[in-house]
Amino acid sequence: MANDSSNYGLLINQDIKLYRSYFRQMAQLHGIKTIYQAPRPSKDFDLHGELDSKYYEPISVMCIFQEHPDQKTLKKMGWVAELQESSSMIHVPYDLPHLEVGALFTLPAAIEGAPGRVFRVISMQTTMIYPASITCEIAPEYKTAVDATSTKSFTRSDFNVLVDNEEDD
C-alpha cells in the first residue's frame, strides 16, 4: 500500500523527492555549518529529568537558521506562536541520521575565534507527505561545573536538615 501510486494525487510521485536535494543545495548556499550529535539508543534520564546520554560521533551538517521567527511564520508552520519564548528554529535535511529530541547542534559563534554555542533539540515538526526538511526548535545547552557525585551519588552530605516539629505550632 505504501508504494501504491493511487494513494496520492497525480503530481505526488517519486520526482517530488527532488525537493530534498533542492533543500540540501539551498542549505549549502545559504545556510550555516553546524556540528550535529545524535544520542545513542542507550539514553537515560537523570534525577532531574535531564537527558544523560552518550552521543554518536559528531558530523558536519548544513542548516537554515532562524534566530527569532515572527508569529506569522510560526503560525504558518503550525507552532503555537503565543507560547514561543525566544527559542530558535533550524531547518535540517530530512535524511539526517538518528535525529530526535535531545540531539545536540553546535552553532558557530558570532565572534571570531570564540567557541561555538551548543543547542539541544526540544521539539521537531515536518510535513506529512515527502518532506524536504525537518524543523527543529532548539534551546541553549548550559554547562554546569557541578560535580556528578553531588547530584547523583548521595554518599556524603554537606548540608543540615532542619526538622520542623508540629508540636511547636
CSV table of C-alpha atoms in Angstrom, one decimal:
chain,number,residue,atom,x,y,z
A,1,MET,CA,0.0,0.0,0.0
A,2,ALA,CA,2.9,2.4,0.7
A,3,ASN,CA,4.2,2.1,-2.9
A,4,ASP,CA,0.7,2.3,-4.5
A,5,SER,CA,0.6,5.4,-6.7
A,6,SER,CA,-3.2,5.7,-6.4
A,7,ASN,CA,-2.9,6.8,-2.7
A,8,TYR,CA,-1.9,10.3,-3.6
A,9,GLY,CA,-2.6,12.8,-6.3
A,10,LEU,CA,-1.1,12.6,-9.8
A,11,LEU,CA,1.6,15.2,-9.1
A,12,ILE,CA,2.9,13.4,-6.0
A,13,ASN,CA,5.3,10.7,-7.3
A,14,GLN,CA,8.9,9.8,-6.9
A,15,ASP,CA,10.0,13.0,-8.7
A,16,ILE,CA,8.9,15.0,-5.7
A,17,LYS,CA,11.9,13.7,-3.8
A,18,LEU,CA,13.9,16.2,-5.8
A,19,TYR,CA,12.9,18.7,-3.2
A,20,ARG,CA,15.1,17.0,-0.7
A,21,SER,CA,18.2,17.6,-3.0
A,22,TYR,CA,17.0,21.2,-3.6
A,23,PHE,CA,16.9,21.8,0.2
A,24,ARG,CA,20.4,20.4,0.6
A,25,GLN,CA,21.7,22.7,-2.2
A,26,MET,CA,19.9,25.7,-0.6
A,27,ALA,CA,21.4,24.9,2.7
A,28,GLN,CA,24.8,24.6,1.1
A,29,LEU,CA,24.5,28.0,-0.5
A,30,HIS,CA,22.5,30.0,2.1
A,31,GLY,CA,22.9,28.0,5.4
A,32,ILE,CA,25.4,27.7,8.2
A,33,LYS,CA,27.6,24.8,9.0
A,34,THR,CA,26.8,23.1,12.3
A,35,ILE,CA,28.2,20.1,14.2
A,36,TYR,CA,25.5,17.6,14.9
A,37,GLN,CA,25.5,14.9,17.6
A,38,ALA,CA,22.6,12.4,18.0
A,39,PRO,CA,22.0,10.5,21.2
A,40,ARG,CA,22.8,6.8,21.2
A,41,PRO,CA,19.9,4.3,21.9
A,42,SER,CA,21.3,3.7,25.4
A,43,LYS,CA,20.0,7.1,26.6
A,44,ASP,CA,18.6,7.6,30.1
A,45,PHE,CA,17.2,10.5,32.1
A,46,ASP,CA,18.9,11.5,35.4
A,47,LEU,CA,17.3,12.5,38.7
A,48,HIS,CA,16.2,16.0,37.4
A,49,GLY,CA,14.8,14.8,34.1
A,50,GLU,CA,17.8,15.8,32.1
A,51,LEU,CA,18.9,13.6,29.2
A,52,ASP,CA,22.0,11.7,30.3
A,53,SER,CA,23.3,10.0,27.1
A,54,LYS,CA,26.3,9.1,25.2
A,55,TYR,CA,26.3,10.6,21.7
A,56,TYR,CA,27.3,9.4,18.2
A,57,GLU,CA,30.4,10.8,16.6
A,58,PRO,CA,29.8,14.5,15.6
A,59,ILE,CA,29.2,15.2,11.9
A,60,SER,CA,29.1,18.4,10.0
A,61,VAL,CA,25.6,19.4,8.7
A,62,MET,CA,24.4,22.5,6.8
A,63,CYS,CA,21.2,24.0,8.1
A,64,ILE,CA,19.0,27.1,7.7
A,65,PHE,CA,18.9,29.1,11.0
A,66,GLN,CA,16.1,31.3,12.2
A,67,GLU,CA,17.1,33.1,15.3
A,68,HIS,CA,13.8,34.9,16.1
A,69,PRO,CA,10.9,33.8,13.9
A,70,ASP,CA,7.9,36.1,14.0
A,71,GLN,CA,4.4,34.9,15.0
A,72,LYS,CA,3.1,34.9,11.4
A,73,THR,CA,5.9,32.4,10.4
A,74,LEU,CA,5.3,30.2,13.4
A,75,LYS,CA,1.5,30.1,12.8
A,76,LYS,CA,2.1,29.1,9.2
A,77,MET,CA,4.4,26.3,10.4
A,78,GLY,CA,1.7,25.1,12.8
A,79,TRP,CA,3.5,26.0,16.0
A,80,VAL,CA,1.7,27.7,18.9
A,81,ALA,CA,3.1,31.2,18.3
A,82,GLU,CA,1.9,32.6,21.6
A,83,LEU,CA,3.9,30.1,23.6
A,84,GLN,CA,7.2,30.7,21.8
A,85,GLU,CA,9.7,32.0,24.4
A,86,SER,CA,12.8,33.1,22.5
A,87,SER,CA,13.6,29.7,21.1
A,88,SER,CA,15.3,29.4,17.8
A,89,MET,CA,14.5,27.3,14.8
A,90,ILE,CA,16.7,25.4,12.4
A,91,HIS,CA,15.8,23.5,9.3
A,92,VAL,CA,17.9,20.4,8.7
A,93,PRO,CA,17.8,17.8,5.9
A,94,TYR,CA,15.1,15.2,6.2
A,95,ASP,CA,17.5,12.3,5.9
A,96,LEU,CA,19.7,13.3,8.9
A,97,PRO,CA,20.6,10.1,10.7
A,98,HIS,CA,19.2,9.4,14.2
A,99,LEU,CA,17.6,12.8,14.5
A,100,GLU,CA,15.4,13.0,17.6
A,101,VAL,CA,14.5,15.3,20.5
A,102,GLY,CA,17.7,15.6,22.7
A,103,ALA,CA,20.1,15.8,19.8
A,104,LEU,CA,22.8,18.5,20.0
A,105,PHE,CA,23.8,21.1,17.4
A,106,THR,CA,26.9,23.3,17.8
A,107,LEU,CA,26.4,26.5,16.0
A,108,PRO,CA,29.4,28.7,15.2
A,109,ALA,CA,29.9,31.8,17.4
A,110,ALA,CA,29.3,35.3,16.0
A,111,ILE,CA,32.6,36.5,17.5
A,112,GLU,CA,35.7,35.4,15.6
A,113,GLY,CA,37.8,32.8,17.5
A,114,ALA,CA,35.1,32.1,20.1
A,115,PRO,CA,33.9,28.6,20.7
A,116,GLY,CA,30.5,27.6,19.2
A,117,ARG,CA,27.3,27.5,21.2
A,118,VAL,CA,25.7,24.2,21.9
A,119,PHE,CA,21.9,23.8,21.4
A,120,ARG,CA,19.6,20.9,22.2
A,121,VAL,CA,16.6,20.0,20.1
A,122,ILE,CA,13.4,20.3,22.2
A,123,SER,CA,10.8,19.7,19.5
A,124,MET,CA,10.5,18.8,15.9
A,125,GLN,CA,8.0,19.2,13.1
A,126,THR,CA,7.7,18.3,9.4
A,127,THR,CA,5.1,17.9,6.7
A,128,MET,CA,3.4,14.5,6.3
A,129,ILE,CA,4.0,13.7,2.7
A,130,TYR,CA,7.5,13.7,1.2
A,131,PRO,CA,9.1,16.4,3.5
A,132,ALA,CA,12.3,18.1,2.3
A,133,SER,CA,13.5,19.2,5.7
A,134,ILE,CA,12.7,18.9,9.4
A,135,THR,CA,12.2,22.0,11.5
A,136,CYS,CA,13.8,21.7,15.0
A,137,GLU,CA,13.1,24.0,17.9
A,138,ILE,CA,16.4,24.4,19.7
A,139,ALA,CA,17.3,25.8,23.1
A,140,PRO,CA,20.7,26.7,24.6
A,141,GLU,CA,22.5,23.9,26.4
A,142,TYR,CA,24.2,25.2,29.5
A,143,LYS,CA,27.3,23.7,31.1
A,144,THR,CA,27.5,23.4,34.8
A,145,ALA,CA,30.5,22.9,37.0
A,146,VAL,CA,28.7,20.8,39.5
A,147,ASP,CA,30.4,17.5,40.3
A,148,ALA,CA,28.3,14.5,39.4
A,149,THR,CA,28.9,13.0,42.8
A,150,SER,CA,27.0,15.8,44.5
A,151,THR,CA,23.9,15.3,42.4
A,152,LYS,CA,23.8,11.5,41.6
A,153,SER,CA,25.5,9.6,44.4
A,154,PHE,CA,24.5,10.8,47.8
A,155,THR,CA,27.2,9.1,49.9
A,156,ARG,CA,28.1,12.3,51.6
A,157,SER,CA,26.0,15.3,52.6
A,158,ASP,CA,27.3,18.8,53.2
A,159,PHE,CA,24.1,20.4,54.5
A,160,ASN,CA,21.9,20.2,57.6
A,161,VAL,CA,18.3,19.4,57.6
A,162,LEU,CA,16.1,21.5,59.9
A,163,VAL,CA,13.3,19.4,61.4
A,164,ASP,CA,10.0,21.1,61.9
A,165,ASN,CA,8.2,19.7,64.8
A,166,GLU,CA,4.4,20.2,64.6
A,167,GLU,CA,4.3,20.5,68.4
A,168,ASP,CA,5.9,23.9,68.2
A,169,ASP,CA,2.9,25.4,66.2
